[in-house]
mmCIF file with all atom_site columns, C-alpha atoms in Angstrom:
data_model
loop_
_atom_site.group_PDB
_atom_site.id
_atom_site.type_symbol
_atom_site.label_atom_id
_atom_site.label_alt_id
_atom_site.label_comp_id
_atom_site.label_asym_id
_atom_site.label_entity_id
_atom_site.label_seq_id
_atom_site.pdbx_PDB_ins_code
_atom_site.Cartn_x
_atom_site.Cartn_y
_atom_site.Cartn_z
_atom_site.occupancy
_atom_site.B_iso_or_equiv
_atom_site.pdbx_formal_charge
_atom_site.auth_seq_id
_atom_site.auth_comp_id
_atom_site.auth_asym_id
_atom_site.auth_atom_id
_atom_site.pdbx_PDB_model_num
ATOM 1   C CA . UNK R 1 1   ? 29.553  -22.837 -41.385 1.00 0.00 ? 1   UNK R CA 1
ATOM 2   C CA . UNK R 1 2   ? 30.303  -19.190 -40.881 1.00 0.00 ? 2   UNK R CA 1
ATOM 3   C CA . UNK R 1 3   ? 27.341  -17.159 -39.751 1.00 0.00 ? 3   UNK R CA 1
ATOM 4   C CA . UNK R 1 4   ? 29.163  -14.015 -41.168 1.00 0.00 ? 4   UNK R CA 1
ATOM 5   C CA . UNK R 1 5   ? 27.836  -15.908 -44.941 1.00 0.00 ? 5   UNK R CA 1
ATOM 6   C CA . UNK R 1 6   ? 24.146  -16.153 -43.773 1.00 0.00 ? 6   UNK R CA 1
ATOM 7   C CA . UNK R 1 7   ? 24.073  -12.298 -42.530 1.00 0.00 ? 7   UNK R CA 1
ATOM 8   C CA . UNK R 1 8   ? 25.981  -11.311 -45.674 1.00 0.00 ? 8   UNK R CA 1
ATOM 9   C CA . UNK R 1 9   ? 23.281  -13.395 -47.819 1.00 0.00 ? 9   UNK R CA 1
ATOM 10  C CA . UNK R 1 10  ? 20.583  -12.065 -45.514 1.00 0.00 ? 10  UNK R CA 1
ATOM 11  C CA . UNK R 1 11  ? 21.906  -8.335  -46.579 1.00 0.00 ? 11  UNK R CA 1
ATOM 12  C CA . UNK R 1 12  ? 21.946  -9.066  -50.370 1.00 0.00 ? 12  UNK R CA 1
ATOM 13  C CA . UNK R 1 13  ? 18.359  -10.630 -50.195 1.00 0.00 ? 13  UNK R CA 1
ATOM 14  C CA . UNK R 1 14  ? 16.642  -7.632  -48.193 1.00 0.00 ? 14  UNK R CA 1
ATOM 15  C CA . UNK R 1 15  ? 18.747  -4.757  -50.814 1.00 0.00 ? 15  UNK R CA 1
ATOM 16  C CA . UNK R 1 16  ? 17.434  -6.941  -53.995 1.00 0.00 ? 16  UNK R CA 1
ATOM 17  C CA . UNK R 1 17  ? 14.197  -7.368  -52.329 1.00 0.00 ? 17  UNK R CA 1
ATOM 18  C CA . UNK R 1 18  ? 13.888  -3.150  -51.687 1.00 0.00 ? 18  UNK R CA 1
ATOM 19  C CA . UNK R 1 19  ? 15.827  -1.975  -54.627 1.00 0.00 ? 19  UNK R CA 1
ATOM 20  C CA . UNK R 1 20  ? 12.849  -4.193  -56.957 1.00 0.00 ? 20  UNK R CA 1
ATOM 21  C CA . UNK R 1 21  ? 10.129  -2.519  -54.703 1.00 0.00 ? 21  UNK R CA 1
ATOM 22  C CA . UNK R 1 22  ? 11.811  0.677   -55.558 1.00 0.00 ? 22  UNK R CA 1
ATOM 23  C CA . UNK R 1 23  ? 12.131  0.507   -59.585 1.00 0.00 ? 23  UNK R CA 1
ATOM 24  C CA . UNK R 1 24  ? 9.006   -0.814  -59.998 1.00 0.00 ? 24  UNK R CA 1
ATOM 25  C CA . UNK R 1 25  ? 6.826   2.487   -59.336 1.00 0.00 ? 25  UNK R CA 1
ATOM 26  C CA . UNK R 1 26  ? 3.060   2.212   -58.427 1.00 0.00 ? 26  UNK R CA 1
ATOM 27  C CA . UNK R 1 27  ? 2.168   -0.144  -61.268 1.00 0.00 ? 27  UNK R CA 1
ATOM 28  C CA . UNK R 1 28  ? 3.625   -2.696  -59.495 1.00 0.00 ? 28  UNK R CA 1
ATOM 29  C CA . UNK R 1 29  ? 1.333   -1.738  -56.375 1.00 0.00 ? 29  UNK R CA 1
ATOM 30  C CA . UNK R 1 30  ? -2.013  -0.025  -57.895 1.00 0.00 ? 30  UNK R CA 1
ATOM 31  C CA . UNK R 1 31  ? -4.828  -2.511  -58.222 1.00 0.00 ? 31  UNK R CA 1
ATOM 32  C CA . UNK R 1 32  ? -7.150  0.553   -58.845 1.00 0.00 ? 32  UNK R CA 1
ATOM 33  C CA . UNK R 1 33  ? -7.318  2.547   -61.750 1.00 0.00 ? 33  UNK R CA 1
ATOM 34  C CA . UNK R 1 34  ? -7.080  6.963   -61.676 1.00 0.00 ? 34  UNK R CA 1
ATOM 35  C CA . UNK R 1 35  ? -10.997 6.796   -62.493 1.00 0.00 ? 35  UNK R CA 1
ATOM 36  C CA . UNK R 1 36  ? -11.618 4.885   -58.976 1.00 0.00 ? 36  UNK R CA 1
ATOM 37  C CA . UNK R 1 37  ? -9.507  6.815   -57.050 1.00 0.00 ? 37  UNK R CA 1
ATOM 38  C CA . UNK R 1 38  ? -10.810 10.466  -58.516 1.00 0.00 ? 38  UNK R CA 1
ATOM 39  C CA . UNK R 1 39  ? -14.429 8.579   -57.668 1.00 0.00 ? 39  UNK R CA 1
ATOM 40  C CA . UNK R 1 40  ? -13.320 8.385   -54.182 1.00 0.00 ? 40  UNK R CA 1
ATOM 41  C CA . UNK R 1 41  ? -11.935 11.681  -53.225 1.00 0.00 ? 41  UNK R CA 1
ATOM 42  C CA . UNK R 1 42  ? -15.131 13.257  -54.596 1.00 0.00 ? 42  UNK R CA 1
ATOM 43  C CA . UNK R 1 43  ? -17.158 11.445  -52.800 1.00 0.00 ? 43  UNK R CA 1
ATOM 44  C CA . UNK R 1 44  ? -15.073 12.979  -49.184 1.00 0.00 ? 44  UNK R CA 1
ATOM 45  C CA . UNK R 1 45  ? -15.839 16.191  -50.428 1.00 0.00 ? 45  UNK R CA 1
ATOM 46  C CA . UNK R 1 46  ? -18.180 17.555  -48.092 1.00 0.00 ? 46  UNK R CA 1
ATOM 47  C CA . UNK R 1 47  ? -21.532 18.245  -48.980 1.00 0.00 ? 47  UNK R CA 1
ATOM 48  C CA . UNK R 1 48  ? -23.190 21.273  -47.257 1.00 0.00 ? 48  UNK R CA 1
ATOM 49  C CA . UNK R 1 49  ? -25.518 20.752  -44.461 1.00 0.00 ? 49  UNK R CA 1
ATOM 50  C CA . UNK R 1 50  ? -29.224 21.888  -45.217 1.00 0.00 ? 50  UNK R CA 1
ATOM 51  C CA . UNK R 1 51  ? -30.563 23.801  -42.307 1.00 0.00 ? 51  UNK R CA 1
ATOM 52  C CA . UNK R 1 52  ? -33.151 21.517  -39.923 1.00 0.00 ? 52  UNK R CA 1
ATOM 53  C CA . UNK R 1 53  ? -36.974 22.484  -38.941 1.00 0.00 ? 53  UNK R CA 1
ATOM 54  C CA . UNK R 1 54  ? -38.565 23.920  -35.653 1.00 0.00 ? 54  UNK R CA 1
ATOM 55  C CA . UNK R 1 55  ? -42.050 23.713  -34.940 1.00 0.00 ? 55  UNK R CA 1
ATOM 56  C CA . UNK R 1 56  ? -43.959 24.948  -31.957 1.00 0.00 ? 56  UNK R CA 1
ATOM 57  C CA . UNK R 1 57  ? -45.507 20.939  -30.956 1.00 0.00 ? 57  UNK R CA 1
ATOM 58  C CA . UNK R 1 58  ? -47.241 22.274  -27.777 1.00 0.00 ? 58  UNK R CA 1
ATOM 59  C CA . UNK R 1 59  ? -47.252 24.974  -25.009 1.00 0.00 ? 59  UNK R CA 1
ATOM 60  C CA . UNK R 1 60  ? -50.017 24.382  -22.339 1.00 0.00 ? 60  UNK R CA 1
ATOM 61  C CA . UNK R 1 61  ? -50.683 25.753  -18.833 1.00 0.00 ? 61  UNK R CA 1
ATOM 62  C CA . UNK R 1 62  ? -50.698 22.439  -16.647 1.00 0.00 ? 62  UNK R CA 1
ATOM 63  C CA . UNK R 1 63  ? -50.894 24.264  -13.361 1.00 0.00 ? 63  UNK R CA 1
ATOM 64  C CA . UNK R 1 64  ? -52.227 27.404  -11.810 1.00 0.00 ? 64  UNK R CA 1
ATOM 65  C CA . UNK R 1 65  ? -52.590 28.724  -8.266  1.00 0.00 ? 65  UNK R CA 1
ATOM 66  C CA . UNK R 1 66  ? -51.956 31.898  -6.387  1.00 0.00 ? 66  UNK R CA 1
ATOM 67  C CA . UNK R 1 67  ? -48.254 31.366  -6.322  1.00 0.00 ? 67  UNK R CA 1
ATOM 68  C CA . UNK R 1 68  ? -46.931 30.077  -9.387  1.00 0.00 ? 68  UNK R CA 1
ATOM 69  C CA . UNK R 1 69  ? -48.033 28.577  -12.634 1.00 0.00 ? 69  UNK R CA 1
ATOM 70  C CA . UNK R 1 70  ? -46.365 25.822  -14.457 1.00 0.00 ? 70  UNK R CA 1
ATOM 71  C CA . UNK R 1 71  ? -46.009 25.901  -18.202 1.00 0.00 ? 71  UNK R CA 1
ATOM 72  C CA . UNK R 1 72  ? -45.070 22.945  -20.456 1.00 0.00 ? 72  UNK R CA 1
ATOM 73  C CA . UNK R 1 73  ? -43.438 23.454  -23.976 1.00 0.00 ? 73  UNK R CA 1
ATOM 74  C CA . UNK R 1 74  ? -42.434 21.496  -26.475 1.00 0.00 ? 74  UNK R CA 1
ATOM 75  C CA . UNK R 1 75  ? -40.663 21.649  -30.413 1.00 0.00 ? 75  UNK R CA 1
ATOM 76  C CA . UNK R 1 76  ? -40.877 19.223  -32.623 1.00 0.00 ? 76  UNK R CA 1
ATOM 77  C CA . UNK R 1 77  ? -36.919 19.740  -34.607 1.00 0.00 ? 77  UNK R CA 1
ATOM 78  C CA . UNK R 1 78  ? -36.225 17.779  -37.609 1.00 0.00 ? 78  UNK R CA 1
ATOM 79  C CA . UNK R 1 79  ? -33.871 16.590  -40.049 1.00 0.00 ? 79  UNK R CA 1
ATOM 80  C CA . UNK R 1 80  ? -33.773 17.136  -43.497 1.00 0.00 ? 80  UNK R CA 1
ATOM 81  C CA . UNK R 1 81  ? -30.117 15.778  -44.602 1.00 0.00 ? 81  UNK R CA 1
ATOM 82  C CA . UNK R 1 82  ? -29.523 12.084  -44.919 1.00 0.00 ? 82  UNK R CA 1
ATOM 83  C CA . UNK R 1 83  ? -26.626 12.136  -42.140 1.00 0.00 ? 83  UNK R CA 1
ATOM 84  C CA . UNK R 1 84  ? -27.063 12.628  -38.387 1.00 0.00 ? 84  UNK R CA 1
ATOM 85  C CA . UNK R 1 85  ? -26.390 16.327  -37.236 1.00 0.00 ? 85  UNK R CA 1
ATOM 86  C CA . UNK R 1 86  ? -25.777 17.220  -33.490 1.00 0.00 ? 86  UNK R CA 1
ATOM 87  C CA . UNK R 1 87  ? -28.489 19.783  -31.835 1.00 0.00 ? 87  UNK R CA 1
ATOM 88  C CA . UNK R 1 88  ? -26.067 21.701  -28.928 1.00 0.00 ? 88  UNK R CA 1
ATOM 89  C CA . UNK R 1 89  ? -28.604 24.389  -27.385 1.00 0.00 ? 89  UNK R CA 1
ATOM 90  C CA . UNK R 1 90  ? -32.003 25.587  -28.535 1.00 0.00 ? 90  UNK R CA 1
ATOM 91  C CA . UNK R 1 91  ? -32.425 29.098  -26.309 1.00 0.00 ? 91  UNK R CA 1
ATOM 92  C CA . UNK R 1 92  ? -36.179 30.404  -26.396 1.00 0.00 ? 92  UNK R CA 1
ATOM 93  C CA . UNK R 1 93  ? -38.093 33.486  -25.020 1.00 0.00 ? 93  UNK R CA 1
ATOM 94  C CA . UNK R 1 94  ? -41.732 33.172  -24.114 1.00 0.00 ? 94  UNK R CA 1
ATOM 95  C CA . UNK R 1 95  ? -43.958 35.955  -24.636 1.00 0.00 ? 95  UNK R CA 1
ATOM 96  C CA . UNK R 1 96  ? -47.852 36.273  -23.128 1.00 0.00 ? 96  UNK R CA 1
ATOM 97  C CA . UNK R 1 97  ? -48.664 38.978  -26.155 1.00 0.00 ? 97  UNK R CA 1
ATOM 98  C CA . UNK R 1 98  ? -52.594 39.956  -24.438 1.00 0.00 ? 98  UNK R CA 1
ATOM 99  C CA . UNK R 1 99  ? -50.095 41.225  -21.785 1.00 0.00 ? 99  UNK R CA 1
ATOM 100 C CA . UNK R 1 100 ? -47.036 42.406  -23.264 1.00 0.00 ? 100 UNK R CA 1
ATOM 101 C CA . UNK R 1 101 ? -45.679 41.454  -27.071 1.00 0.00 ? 101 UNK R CA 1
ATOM 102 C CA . UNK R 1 102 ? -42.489 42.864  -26.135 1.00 0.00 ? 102 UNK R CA 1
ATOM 103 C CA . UNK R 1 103 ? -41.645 41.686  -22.410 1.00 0.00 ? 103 UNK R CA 1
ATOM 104 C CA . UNK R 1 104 ? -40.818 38.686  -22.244 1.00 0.00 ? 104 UNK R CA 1
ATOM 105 C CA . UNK R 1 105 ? -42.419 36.509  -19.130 1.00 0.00 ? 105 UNK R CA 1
ATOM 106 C CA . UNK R 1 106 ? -39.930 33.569  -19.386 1.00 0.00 ? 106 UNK R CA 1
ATOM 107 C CA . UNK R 1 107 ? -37.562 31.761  -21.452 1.00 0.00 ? 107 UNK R CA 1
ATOM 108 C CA . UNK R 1 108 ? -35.229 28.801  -21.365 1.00 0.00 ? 108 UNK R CA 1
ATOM 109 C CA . UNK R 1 109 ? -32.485 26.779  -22.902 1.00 0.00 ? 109 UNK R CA 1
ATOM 110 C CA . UNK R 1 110 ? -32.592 23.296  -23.894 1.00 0.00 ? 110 UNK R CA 1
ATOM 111 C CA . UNK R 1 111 ? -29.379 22.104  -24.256 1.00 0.00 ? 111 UNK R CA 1
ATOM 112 C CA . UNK R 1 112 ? -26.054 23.238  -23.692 1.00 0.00 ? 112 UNK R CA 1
ATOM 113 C CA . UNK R 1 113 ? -22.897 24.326  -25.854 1.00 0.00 ? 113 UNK R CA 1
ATOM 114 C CA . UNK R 1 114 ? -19.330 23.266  -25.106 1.00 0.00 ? 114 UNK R CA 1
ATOM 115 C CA . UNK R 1 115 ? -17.156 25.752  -24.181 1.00 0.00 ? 115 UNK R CA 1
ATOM 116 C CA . UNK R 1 116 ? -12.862 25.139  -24.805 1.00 0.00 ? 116 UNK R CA 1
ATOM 117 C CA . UNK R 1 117 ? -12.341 21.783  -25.239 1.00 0.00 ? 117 UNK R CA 1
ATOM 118 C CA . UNK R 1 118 ? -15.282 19.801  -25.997 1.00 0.00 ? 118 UNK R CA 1
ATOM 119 C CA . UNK R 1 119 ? -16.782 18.346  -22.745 1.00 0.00 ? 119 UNK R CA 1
ATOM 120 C CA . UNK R 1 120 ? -17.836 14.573  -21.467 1.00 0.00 ? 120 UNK R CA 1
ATOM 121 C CA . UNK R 1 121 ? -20.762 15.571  -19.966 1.00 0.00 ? 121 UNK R CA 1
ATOM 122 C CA . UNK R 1 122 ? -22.357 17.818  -22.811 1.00 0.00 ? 122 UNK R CA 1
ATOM 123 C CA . UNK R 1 123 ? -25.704 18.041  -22.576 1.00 0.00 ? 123 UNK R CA 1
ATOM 124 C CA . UNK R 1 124 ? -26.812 17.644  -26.653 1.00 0.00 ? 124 UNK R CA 1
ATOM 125 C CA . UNK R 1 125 ? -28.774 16.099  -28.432 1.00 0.00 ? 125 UNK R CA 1
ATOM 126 C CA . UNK R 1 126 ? -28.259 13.765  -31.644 1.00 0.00 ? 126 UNK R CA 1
ATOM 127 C CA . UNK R 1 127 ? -30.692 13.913  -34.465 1.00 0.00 ? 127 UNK R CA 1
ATOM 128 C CA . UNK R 1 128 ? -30.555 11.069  -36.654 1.00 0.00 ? 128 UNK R CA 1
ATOM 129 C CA . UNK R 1 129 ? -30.722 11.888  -40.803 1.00 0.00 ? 129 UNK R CA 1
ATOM 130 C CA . UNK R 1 130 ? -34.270 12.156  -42.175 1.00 0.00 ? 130 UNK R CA 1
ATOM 131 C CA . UNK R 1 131 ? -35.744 12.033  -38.055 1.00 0.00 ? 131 UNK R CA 1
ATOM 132 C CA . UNK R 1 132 ? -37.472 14.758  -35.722 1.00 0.00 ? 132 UNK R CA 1
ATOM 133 C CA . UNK R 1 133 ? -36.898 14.798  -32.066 1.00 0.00 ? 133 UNK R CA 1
ATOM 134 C CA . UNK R 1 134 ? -39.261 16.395  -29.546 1.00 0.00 ? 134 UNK R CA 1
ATOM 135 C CA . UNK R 1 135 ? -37.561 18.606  -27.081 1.00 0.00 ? 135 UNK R CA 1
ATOM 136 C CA . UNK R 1 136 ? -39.423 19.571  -24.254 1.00 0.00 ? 136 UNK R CA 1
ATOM 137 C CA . UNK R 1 137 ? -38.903 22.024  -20.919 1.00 0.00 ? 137 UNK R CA 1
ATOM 138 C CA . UNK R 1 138 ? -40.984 23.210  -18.267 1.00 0.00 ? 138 UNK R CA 1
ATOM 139 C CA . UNK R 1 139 ? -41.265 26.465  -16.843 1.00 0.00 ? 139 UNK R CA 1
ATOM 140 C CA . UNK R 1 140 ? -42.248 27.650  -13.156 1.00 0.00 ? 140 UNK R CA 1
ATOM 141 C CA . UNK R 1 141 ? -43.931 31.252  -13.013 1.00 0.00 ? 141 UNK R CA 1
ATOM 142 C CA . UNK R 1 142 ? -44.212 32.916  -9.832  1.00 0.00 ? 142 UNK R CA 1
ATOM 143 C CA . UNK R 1 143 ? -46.971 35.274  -8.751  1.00 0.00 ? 143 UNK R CA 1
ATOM 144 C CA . UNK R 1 144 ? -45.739 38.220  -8.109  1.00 0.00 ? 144 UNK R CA 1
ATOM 145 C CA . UNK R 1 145 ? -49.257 40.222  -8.169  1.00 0.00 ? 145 UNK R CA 1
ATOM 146 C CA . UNK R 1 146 ? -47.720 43.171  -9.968  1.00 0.00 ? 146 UNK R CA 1
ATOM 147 C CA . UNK R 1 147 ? -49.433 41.596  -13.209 1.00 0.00 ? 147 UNK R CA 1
ATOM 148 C CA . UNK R 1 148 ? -53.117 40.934  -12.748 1.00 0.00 ? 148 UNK R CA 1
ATOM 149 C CA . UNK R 1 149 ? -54.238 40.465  -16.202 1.00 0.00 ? 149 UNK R CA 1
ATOM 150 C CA . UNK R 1 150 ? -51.588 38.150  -16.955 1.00 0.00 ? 150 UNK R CA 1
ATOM 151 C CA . UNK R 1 151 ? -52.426 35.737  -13.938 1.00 0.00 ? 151 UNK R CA 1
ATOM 152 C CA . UNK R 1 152 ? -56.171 35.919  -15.008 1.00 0.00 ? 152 UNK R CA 1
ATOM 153 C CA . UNK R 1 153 ? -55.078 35.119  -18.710 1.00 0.00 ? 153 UNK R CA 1
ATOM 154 C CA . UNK R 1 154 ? -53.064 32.236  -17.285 1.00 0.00 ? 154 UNK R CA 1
ATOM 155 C CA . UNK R 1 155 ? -56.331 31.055  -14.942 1.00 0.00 ? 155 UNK R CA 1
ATOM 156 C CA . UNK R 1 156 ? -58.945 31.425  -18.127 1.00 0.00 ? 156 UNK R CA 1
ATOM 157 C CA . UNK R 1 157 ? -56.479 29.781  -20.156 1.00 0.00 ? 157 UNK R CA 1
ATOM 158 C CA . UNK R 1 158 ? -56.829 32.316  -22.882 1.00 0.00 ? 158 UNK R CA 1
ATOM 159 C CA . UNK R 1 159 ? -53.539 33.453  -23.154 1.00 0.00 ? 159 UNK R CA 1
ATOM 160 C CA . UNK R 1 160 ? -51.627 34.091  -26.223 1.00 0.00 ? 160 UNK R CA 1
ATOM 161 C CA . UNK R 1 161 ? -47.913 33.060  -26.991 1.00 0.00 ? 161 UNK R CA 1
ATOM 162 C CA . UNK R 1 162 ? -45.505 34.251  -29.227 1.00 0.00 ? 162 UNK R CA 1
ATOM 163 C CA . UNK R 1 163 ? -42.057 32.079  -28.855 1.00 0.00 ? 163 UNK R CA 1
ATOM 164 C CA . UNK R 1 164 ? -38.828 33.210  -30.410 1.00 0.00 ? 164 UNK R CA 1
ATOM 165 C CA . UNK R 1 165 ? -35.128 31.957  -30.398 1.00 0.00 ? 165 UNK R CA 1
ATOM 166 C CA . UNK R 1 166 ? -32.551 30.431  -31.899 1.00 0.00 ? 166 UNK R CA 1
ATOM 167 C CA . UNK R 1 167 ? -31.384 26.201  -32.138 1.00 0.00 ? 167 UNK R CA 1
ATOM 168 C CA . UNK R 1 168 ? -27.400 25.814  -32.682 1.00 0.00 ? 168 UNK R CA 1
ATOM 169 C CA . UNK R 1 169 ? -26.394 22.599  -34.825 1.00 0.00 ? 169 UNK R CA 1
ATOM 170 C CA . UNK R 1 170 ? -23.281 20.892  -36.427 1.00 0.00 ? 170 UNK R CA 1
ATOM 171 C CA . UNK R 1 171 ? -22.600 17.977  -38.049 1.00 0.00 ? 171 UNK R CA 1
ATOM 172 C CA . UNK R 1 172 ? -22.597 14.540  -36.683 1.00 0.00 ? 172 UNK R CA 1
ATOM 173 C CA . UNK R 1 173 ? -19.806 15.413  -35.266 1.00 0.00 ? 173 UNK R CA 1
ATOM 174 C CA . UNK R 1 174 ? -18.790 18.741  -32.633 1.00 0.00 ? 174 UNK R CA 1
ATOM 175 C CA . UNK R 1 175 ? -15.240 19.106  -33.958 1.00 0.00 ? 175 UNK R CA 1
ATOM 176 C CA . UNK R 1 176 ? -16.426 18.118  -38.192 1.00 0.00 ? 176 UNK R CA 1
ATOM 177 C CA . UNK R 1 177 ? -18.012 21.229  -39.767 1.00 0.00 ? 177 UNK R CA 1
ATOM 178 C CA . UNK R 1 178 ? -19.025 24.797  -39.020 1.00 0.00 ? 178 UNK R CA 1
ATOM 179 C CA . UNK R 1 179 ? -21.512 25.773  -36.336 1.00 0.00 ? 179 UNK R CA 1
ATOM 180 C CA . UNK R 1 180 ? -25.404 26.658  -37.825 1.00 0.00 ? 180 UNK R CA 1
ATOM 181 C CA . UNK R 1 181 ? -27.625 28.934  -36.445 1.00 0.00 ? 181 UNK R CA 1
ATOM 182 C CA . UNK R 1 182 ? -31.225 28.859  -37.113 1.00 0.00 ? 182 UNK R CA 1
ATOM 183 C CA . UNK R 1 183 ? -33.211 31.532  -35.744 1.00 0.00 ? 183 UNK R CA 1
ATOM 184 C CA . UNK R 1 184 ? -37.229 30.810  -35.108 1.00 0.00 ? 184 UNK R CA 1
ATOM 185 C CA . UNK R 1 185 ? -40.583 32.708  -33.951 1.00 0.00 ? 185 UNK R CA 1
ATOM 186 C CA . UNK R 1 186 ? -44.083 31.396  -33.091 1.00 0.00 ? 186 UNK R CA 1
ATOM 187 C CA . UNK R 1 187 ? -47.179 32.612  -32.684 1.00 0.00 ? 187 UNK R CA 1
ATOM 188 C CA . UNK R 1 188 ? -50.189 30.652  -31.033 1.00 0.00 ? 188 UNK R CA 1
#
């Protein structure tokens, strides 16, 4: 037989086959009904993030000599929404306030935020929905001696913190929803 018949019936096959797939609309397709699908695209809509919790878990004085003094911190940051959210950067100033309630002896960053495009070796921290992390740092003050009173404060162990900052979130994702800011203070 001629293989020019078998391409020719091959042709005719594929254009019935398409031109039925065609004229049949979406009825032919749909299994789901407008109600299901309107369901669906509501539930992508995306709900707004509630903001998360800071709490001052510790600060201690675990070291003292003539040099330096070493001072452990810690927050306990949790999670209100029912997704994961992504804590970038928590920066923090430390204040002694029987020495000074506006110099600040110290502060840190926990953390770090990605800067252009969104790097491999970020240094943030994933906070599961409805779970707290703790977040922790440790700080090294030297002695300068120009601040008696604040090195015998740190010796006693009487002194008195005040902690202030601000913790950076998104979403459970860096590149899915807008940046949050929550700002925080502590006194202890």
């Amino acid at each position: 037989m001629n293989t020019k018949i078998f391409v020719f019936v091959a042709i005719i096959a594929l254009a019935a086959a398409m031109g039925i797939i065609l004229l049949s609309g979406s009825s032919f397709v749909s299994p789901t009904s407008e109600k299901d699908i309107t369901q669906e695209i509501s539930q992508k809509v995306p709900q707004k993030i509630q903001p998360i919790s800071v709490e001052l878990d510790d600060i201690s004085i675990t070291e003292v000599n003539k040099r330096d003094a070493t001072i452990e911190i810690a927050f306990k940051v949790s999670n209100p929404n029912p997704g994961s959210v992504i804590v970038q950067v928590m920066d923090y100033q430390l204040f002694e306030t029987g020495f000074s309630n506006e110099k600040q002896i110290s502060g840190g960053q926990i953390g770090s935020r990605p800067e252009g495009m969104v790097e491999f070796e970020s240094n943030y921290y994933t906070l599961l929905g409805e779970h707290s992390i703790l977040l922790k740092d440790k700080l090294v003050l030297k002695n300068t001696g120009n601040t008696p009173e604040l090195w015998s404060a740190f010796e006693s162990n009487t002194a008195k913190w005040r902690v202030s900052g601000d913790i950076f979130f998104n979403q459970s994702s860096m590149t899915q929803g807008q940046e949050n800011e929550l700002h925080f203070e502590f006194v202890k």
